[in-house]
Short mmCIF file of C-alpha atoms (C1' of nucleotides) in Angstrom, two decimals:
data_model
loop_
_atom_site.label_atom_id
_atom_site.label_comp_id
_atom_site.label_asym_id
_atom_site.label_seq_id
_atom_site.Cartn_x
_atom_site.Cartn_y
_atom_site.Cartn_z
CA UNK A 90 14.94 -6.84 5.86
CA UNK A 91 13.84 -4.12 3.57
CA UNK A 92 11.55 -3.52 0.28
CA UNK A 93 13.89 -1.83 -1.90
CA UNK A 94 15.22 -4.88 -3.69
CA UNK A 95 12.09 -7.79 -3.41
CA UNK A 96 8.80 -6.30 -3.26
CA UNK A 97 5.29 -7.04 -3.76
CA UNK A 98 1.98 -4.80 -4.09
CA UNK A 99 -1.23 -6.82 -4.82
CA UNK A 100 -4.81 -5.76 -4.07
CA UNK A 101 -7.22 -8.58 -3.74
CA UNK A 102 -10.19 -10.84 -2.13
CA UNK A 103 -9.65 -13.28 0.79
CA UNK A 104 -10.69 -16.89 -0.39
CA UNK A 105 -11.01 -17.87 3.38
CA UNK A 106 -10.87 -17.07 7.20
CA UNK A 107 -7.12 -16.28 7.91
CA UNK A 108 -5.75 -19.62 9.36
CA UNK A 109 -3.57 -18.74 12.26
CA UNK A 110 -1.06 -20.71 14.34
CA UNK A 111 0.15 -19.92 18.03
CA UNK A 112 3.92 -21.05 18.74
CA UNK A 113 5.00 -21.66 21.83
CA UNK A 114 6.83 -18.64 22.57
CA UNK A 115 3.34 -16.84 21.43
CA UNK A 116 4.57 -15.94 18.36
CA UNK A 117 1.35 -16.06 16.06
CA UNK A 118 1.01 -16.75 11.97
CA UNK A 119 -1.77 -15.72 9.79
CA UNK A 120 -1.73 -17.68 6.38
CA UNK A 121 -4.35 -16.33 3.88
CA UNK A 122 -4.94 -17.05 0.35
CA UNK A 123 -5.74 -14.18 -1.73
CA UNK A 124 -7.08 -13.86 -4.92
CA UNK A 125 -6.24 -11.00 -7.46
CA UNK A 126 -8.42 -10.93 -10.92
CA UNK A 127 -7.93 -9.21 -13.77
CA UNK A 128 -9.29 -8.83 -17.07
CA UNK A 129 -8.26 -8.31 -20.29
CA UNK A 130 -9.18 -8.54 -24.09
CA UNK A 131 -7.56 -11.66 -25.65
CA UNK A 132 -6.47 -11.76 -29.96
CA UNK A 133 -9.77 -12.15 -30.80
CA UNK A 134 -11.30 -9.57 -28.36
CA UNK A 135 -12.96 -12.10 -26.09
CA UNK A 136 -12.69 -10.69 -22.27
CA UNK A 137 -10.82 -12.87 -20.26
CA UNK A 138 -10.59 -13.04 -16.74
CA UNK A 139 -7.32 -14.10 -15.14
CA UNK A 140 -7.61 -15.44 -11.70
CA UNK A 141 -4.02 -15.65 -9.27
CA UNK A 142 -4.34 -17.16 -6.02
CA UNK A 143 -1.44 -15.84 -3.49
CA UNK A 144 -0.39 -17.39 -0.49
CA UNK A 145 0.33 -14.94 1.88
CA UNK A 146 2.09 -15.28 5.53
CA UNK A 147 1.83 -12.29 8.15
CA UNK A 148 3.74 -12.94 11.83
CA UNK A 149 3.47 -11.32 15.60
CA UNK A 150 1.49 -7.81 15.33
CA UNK A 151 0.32 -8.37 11.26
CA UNK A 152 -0.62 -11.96 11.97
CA UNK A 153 -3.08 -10.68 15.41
CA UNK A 154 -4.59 -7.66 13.24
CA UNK A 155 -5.21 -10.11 10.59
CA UNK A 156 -6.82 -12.71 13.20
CA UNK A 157 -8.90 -10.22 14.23
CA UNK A 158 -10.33 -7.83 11.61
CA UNK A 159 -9.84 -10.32 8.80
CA UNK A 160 -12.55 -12.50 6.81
CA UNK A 161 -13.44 -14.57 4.28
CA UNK A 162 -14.25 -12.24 0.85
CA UNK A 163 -12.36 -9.38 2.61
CA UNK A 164 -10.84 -7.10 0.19
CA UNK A 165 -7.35 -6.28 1.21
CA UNK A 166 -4.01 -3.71 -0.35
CA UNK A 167 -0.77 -5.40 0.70
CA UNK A 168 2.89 -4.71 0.63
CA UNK A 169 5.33 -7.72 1.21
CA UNK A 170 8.33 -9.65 -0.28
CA UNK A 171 8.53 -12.67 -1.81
CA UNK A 172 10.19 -15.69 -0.18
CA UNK A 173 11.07 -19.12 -2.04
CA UNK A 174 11.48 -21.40 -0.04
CA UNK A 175 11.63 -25.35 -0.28
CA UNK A 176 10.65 -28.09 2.19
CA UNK A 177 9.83 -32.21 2.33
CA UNK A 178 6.55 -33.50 2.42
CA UNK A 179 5.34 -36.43 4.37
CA UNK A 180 7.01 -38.62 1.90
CA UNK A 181 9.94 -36.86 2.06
CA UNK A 182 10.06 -35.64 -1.68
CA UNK A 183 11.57 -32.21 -1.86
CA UNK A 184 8.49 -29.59 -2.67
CA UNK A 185 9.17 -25.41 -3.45
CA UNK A 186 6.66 -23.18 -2.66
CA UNK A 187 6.53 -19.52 -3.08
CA UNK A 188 4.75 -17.30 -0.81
CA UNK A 189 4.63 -13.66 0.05
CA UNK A 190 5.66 -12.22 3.47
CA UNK A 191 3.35 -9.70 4.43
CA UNK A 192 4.94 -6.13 5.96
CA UNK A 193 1.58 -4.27 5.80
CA UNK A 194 -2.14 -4.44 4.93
CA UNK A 195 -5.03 -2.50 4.92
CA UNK A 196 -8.70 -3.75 4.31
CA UNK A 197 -10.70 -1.35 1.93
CA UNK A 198 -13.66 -3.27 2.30
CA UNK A 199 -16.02 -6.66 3.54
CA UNK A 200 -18.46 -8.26 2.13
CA UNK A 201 -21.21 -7.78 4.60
CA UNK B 814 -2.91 -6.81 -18.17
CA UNK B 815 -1.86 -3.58 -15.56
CA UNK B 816 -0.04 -3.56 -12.68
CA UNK B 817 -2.22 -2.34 -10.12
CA UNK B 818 -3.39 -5.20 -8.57
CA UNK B 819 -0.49 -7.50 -9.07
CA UNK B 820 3.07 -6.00 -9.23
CA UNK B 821 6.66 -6.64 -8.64
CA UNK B 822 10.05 -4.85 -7.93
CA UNK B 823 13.02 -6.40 -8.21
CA UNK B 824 16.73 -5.70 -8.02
CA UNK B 825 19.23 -7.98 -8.13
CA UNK B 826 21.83 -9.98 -9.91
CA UNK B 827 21.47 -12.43 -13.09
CA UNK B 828 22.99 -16.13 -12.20
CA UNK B 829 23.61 -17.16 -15.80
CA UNK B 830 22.87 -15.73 -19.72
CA UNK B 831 19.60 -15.47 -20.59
CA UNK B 832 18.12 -18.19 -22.08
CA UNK B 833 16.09 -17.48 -25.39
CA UNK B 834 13.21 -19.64 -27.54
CA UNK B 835 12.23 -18.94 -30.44
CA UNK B 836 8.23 -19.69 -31.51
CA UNK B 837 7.03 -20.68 -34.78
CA UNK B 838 5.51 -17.26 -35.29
CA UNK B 839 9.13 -15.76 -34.74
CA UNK B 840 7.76 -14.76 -30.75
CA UNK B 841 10.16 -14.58 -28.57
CA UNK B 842 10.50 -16.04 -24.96
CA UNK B 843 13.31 -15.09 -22.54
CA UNK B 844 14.00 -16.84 -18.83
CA UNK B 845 16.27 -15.04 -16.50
CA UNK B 846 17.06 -16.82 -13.42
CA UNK B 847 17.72 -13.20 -11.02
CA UNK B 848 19.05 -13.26 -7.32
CA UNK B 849 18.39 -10.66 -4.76
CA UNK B 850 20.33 -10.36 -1.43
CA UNK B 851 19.52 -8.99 1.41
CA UNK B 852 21.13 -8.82 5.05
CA UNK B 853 20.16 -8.35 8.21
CA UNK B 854 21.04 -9.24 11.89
CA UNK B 855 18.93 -12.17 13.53
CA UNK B 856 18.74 -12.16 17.13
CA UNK B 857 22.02 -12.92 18.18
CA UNK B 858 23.37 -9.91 16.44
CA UNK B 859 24.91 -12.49 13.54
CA UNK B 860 24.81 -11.08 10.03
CA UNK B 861 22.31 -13.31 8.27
CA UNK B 862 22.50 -12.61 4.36
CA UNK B 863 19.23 -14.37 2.50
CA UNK B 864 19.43 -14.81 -1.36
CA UNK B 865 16.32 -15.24 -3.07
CA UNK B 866 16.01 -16.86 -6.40
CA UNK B 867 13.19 -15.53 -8.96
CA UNK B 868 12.05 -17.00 -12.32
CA UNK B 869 11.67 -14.31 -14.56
CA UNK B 870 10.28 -14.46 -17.93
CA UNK B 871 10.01 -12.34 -20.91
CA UNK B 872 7.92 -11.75 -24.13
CA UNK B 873 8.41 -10.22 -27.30
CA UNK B 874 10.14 -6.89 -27.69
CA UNK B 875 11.55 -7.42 -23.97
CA UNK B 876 13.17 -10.61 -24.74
CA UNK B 877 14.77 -9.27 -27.66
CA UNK B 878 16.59 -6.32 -26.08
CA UNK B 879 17.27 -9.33 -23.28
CA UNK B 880 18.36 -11.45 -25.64
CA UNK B 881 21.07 -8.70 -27.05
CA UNK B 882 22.36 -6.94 -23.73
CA UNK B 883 21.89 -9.14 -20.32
CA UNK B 884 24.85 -11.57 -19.24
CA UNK B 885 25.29 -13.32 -16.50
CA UNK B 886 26.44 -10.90 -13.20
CA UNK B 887 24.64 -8.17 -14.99
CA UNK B 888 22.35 -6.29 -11.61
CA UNK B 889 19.06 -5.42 -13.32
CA UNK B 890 16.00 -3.48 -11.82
CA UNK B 891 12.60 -5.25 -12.62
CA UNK B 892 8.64 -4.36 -12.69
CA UNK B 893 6.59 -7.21 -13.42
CA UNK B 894 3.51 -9.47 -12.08
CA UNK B 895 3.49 -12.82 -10.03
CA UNK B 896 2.01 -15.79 -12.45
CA UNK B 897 1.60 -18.78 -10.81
CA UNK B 898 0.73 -21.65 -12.71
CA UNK B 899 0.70 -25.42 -12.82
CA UNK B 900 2.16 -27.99 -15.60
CA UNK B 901 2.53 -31.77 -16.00
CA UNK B 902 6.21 -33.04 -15.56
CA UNK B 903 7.48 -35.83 -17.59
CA UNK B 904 5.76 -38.65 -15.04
CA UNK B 905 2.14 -37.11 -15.65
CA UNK B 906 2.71 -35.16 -12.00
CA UNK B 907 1.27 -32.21 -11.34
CA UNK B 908 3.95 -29.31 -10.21
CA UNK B 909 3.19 -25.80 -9.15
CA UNK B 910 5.70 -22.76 -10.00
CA UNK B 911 5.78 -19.24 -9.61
CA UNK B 912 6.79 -17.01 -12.21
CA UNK B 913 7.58 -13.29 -12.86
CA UNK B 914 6.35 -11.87 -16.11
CA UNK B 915 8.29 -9.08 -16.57
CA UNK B 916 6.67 -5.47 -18.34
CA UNK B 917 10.32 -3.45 -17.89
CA UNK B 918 13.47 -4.11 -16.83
CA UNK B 919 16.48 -2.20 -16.86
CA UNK B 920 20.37 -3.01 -16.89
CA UNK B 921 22.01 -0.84 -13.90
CA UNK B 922 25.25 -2.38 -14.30
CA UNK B 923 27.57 -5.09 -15.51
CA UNK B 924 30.37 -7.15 -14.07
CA UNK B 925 32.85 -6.50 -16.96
CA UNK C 496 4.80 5.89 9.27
CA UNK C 497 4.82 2.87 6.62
CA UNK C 498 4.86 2.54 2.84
CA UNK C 499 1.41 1.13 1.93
CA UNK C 500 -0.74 4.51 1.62
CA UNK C 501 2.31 6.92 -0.10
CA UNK C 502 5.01 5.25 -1.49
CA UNK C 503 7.41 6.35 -4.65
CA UNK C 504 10.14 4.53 -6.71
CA UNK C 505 12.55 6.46 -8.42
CA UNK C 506 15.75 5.50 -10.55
CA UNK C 507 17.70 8.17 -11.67
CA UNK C 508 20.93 10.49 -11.37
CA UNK C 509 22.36 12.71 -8.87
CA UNK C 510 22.55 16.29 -10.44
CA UNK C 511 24.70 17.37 -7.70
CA UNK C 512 26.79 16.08 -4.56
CA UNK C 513 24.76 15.55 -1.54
CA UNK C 514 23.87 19.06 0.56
CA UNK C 515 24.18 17.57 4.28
CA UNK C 516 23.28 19.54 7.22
CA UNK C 517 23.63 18.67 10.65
CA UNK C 518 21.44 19.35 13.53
CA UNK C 519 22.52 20.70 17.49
CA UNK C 520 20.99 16.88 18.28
CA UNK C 521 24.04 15.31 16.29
CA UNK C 522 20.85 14.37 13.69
CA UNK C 523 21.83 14.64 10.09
CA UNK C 524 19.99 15.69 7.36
CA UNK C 525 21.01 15.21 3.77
CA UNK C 526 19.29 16.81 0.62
CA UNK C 527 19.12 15.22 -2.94
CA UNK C 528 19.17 16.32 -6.47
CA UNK C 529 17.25 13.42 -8.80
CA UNK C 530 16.93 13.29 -11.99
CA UNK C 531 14.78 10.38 -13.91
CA UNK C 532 15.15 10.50 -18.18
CA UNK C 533 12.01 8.83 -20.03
CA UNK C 534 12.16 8.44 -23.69
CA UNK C 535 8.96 7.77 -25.73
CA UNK C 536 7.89 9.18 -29.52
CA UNK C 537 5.32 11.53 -29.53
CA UNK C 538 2.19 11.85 -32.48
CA UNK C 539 4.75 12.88 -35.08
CA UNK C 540 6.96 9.60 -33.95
CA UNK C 541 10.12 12.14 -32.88
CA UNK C 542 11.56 10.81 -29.88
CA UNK C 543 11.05 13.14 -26.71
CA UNK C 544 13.24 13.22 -23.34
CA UNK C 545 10.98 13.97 -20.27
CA UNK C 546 13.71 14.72 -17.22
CA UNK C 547 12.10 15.48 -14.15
CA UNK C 548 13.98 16.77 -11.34
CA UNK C 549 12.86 15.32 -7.67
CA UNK C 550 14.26 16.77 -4.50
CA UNK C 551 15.06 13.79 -2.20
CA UNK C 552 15.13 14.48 1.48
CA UNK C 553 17.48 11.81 4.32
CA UNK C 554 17.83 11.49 7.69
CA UNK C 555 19.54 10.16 10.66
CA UNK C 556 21.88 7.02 9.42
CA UNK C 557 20.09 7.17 5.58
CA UNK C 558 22.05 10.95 5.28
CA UNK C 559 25.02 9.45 6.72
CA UNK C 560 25.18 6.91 4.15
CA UNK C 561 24.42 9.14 1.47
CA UNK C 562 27.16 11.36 2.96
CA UNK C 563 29.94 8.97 2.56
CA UNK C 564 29.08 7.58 -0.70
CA UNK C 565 26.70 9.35 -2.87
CA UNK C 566 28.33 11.60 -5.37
CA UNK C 567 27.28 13.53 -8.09
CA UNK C 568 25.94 11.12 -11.79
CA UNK C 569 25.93 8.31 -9.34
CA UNK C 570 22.68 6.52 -10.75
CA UNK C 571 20.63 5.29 -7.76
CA UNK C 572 17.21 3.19 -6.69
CA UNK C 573 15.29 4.57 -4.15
CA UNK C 574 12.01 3.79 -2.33
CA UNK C 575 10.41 6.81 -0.07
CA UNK C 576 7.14 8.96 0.67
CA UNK C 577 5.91 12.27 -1.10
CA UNK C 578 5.61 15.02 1.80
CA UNK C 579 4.12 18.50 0.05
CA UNK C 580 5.09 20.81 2.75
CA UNK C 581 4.51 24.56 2.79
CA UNK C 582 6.77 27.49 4.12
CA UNK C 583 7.36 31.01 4.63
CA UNK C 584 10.05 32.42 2.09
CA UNK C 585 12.37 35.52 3.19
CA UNK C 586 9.40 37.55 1.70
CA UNK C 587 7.46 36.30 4.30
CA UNK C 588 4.77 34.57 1.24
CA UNK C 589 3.97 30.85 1.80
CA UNK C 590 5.48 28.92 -1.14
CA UNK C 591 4.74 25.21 -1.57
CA UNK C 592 6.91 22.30 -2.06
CA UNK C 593 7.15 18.48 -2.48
CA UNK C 594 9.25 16.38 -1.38
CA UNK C 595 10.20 12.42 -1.24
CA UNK C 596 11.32 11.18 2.16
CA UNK C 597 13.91 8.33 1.65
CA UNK C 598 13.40 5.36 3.24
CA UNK C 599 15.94 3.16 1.15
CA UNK C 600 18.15 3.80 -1.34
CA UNK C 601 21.04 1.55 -3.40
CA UNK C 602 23.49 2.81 -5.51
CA UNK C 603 23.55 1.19 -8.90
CA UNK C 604 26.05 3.15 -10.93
CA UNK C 605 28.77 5.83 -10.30
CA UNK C 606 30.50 7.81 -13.01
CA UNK C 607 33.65 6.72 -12.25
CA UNK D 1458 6.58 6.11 -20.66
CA UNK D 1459 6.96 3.86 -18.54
CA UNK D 1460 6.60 3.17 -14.53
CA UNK D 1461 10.32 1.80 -13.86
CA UNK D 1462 12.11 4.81 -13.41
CA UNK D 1463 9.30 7.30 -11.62
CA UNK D 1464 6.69 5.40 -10.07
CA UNK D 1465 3.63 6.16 -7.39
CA UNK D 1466 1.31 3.99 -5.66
CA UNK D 1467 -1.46 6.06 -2.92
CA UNK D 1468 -4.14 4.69 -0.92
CA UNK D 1469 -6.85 7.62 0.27
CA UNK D 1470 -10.47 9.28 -0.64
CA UNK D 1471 -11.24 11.85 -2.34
CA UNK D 1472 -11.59 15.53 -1.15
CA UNK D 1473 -14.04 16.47 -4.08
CA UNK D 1474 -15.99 15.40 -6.98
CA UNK D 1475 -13.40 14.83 -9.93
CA UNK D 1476 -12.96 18.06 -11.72
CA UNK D 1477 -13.26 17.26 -15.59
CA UNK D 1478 -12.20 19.41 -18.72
CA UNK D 1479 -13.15 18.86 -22.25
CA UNK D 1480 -10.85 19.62 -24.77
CA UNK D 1481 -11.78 20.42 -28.48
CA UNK D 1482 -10.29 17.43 -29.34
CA UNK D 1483 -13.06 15.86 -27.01
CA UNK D 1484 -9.72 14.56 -25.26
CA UNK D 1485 -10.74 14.86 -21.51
CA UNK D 1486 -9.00 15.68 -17.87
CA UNK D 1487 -10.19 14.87 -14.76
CA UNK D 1488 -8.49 16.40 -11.55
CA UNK D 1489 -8.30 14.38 -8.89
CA UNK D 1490 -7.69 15.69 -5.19
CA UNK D 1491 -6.67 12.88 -2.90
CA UNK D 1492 -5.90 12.64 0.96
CA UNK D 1493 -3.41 9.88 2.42
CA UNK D 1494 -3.64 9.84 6.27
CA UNK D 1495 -1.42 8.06 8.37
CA UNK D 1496 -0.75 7.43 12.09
CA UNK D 1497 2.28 6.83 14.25
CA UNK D 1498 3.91 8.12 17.36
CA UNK D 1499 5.57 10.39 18.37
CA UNK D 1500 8.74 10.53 20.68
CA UNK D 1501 6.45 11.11 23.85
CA UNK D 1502 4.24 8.36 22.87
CA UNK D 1503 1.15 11.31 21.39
CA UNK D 1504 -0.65 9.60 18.18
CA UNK D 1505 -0.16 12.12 15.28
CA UNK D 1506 -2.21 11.74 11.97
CA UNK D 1507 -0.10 13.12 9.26
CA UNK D 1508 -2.77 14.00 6.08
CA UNK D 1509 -1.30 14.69 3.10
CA UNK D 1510 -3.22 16.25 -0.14
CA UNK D 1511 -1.97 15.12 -3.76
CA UNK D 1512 -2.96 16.49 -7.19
CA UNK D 1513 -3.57 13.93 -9.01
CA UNK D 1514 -4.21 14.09 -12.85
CA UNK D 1515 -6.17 11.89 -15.32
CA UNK D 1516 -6.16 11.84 -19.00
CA UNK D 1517 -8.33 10.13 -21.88
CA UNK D 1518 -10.12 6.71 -21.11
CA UNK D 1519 -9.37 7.32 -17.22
CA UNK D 1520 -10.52 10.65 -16.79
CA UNK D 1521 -13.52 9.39 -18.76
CA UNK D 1522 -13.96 6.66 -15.84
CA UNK D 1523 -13.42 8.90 -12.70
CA UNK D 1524 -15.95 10.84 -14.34
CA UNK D 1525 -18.45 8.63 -14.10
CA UNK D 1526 -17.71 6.12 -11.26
CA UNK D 1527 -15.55 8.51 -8.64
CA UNK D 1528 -17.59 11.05 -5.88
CA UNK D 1529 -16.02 13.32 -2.68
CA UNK D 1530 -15.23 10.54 -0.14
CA UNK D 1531 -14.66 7.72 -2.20
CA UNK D 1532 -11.81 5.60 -1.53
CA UNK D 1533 -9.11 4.25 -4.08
CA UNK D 1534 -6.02 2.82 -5.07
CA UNK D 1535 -3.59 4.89 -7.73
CA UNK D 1536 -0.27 3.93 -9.59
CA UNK D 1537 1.22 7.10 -11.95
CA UNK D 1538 4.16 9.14 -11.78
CA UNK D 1539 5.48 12.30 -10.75
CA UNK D 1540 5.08 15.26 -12.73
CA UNK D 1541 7.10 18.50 -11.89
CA UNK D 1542 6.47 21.19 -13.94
CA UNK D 1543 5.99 25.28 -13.83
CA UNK D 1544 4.08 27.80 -14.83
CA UNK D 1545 3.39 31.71 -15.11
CA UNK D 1546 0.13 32.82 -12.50
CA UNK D 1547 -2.07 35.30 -13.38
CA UNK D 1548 0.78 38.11 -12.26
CA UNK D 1549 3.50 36.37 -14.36
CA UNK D 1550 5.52 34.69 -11.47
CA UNK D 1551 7.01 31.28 -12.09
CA UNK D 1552 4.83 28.98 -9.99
CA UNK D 1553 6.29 25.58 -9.15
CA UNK D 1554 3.73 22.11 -9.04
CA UNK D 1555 4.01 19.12 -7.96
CA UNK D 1556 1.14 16.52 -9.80
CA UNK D 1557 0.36 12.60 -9.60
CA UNK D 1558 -0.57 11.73 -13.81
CA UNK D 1559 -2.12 8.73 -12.64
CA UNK D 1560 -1.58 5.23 -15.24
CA UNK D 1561 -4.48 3.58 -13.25
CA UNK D 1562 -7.11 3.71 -10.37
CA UNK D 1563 -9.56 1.43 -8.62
CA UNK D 1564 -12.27 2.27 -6.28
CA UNK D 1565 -12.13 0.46 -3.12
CA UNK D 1566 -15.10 2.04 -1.32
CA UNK D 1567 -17.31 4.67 -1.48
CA UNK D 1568 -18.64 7.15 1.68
CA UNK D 1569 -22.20 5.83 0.54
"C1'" DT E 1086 -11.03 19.26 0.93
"C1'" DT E 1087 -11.29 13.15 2.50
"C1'" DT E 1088 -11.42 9.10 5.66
"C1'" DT E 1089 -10.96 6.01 10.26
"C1'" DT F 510 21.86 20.04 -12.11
"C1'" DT F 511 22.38 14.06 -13.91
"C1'" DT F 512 22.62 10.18 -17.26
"C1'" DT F 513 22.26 7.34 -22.03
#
DNA sequence: TTTT
DNA sequence: TTTT
């Protein structure tokens, strides 16, 4: 699966510890929630701040990295594509959810 | 708002015409409903082909030229930012949807 | 070598038919002519064509592809990496050049 | 102009200060001179680190910036296009370059 | 000429 | 040297 047609750049914060889970066959998944803010000048010049929160999904190599160098406040660059996807809930409603799948990060800085 | 921190790229096909309101203040609002496909073998060598379906939405000048020249079939190339936000359906329930507001889009080609 | 630290998206035309050369190794190497057209209005509000010509560089099963079906004013979208290289000319002086190293492309459009 | 057609995005720091020209408009420029470095392997399994070096140019409001927030060493993230152009050297010989006129920039970290 |  |  490539980038050419469904691709996503977003520089952000981490809004928590990655939250990673081991399969059986060892295959590991990093979720993380990242925030990306911007501001801008609204009609009446006020500055406003608009706050997105992501939810990102890294697997195998990405999702140890992210396990390991990854933490809450972390400011991260990432490339990935988004994936729509839909799925029932314990009630068995039918819920979508969007989320990006991760192909590559870097962290450009922590906040300790 | 710029594109540095939160950007997409599509490319894909439009599933149906655009669909166009019309504010009080003559402002414009136009919802494209775009499909991108992608293949790729899965383990077993299969062809797996996964169609993703974006909301897109436009403002202004942008839905205007939409308005006039997209169709349905019509393969357009996209740059825009991921907006997701909540609303209230009709039974007072809280619903989460992701959104791309599109800055420039361009028609590459058209089924007729 | 990934896409997060150099990457470039161009849309444009093919000024000429694709130059292929292939290697003693069976390795293929194809060279492309790109042009991208902007439009804008400068101070005096005339309108103003900026076409910039980028030199595209494929390999391996990417030049194949381009081989078979790339022809000259076919419009294509292509993702890649800028790779300023330098090099001796026949005078023996060391000339600089850049280049973008494909790593996907999609043809949109074709003349004919 | 736009960032559809002829589009950039580069991670990397800084080789110098910014270089910064006033015109008598007061319009300024700041040159930028940025390093991407990336790893990978080679066919015998060696780790190569291939740096590049990009020109990278700045006009108005964001040369005014880099002037004031961006030292040698700092890191940041760019998005601009590619700008070809030539011009006559000193002995009248058509010189080709290859520049990055950069839309926007963020600092991710600084050396200090 | 940078940085890890 | 392309295309609209």
């Amino acid at each position: 699966m490539n980038s050419l047609k469904n691709s996503v750049r977003l520089v952000g914060n981490l809004g928590m510890d990655p939250e990673i889970k081991t399969f059986d066959t060892n295959k590991k998944l990093a979720k993380l929630s990242l925030a990306t803010s911007e501001s801008y000048k609204n009609d009446k010049g006020e500055k406003i701040t608009d706050t997105q929160w992501h939810n990102l999904v890294l697997w195998g190599a990405q999702a140890k990295i992210a396990e390991d160098v990854l933490k809450k406040g972390d400011e991260i660059v990432v490339e990935g594509r988004i994936n729509n996807r839909s799925y029932l809930d314990k009630d068995g409603n039918k819920k979508y959810t969007s989320e990006i799948v991760v192909n590559e990060f870097l962290k450009v800085s922590s906040r300790n």
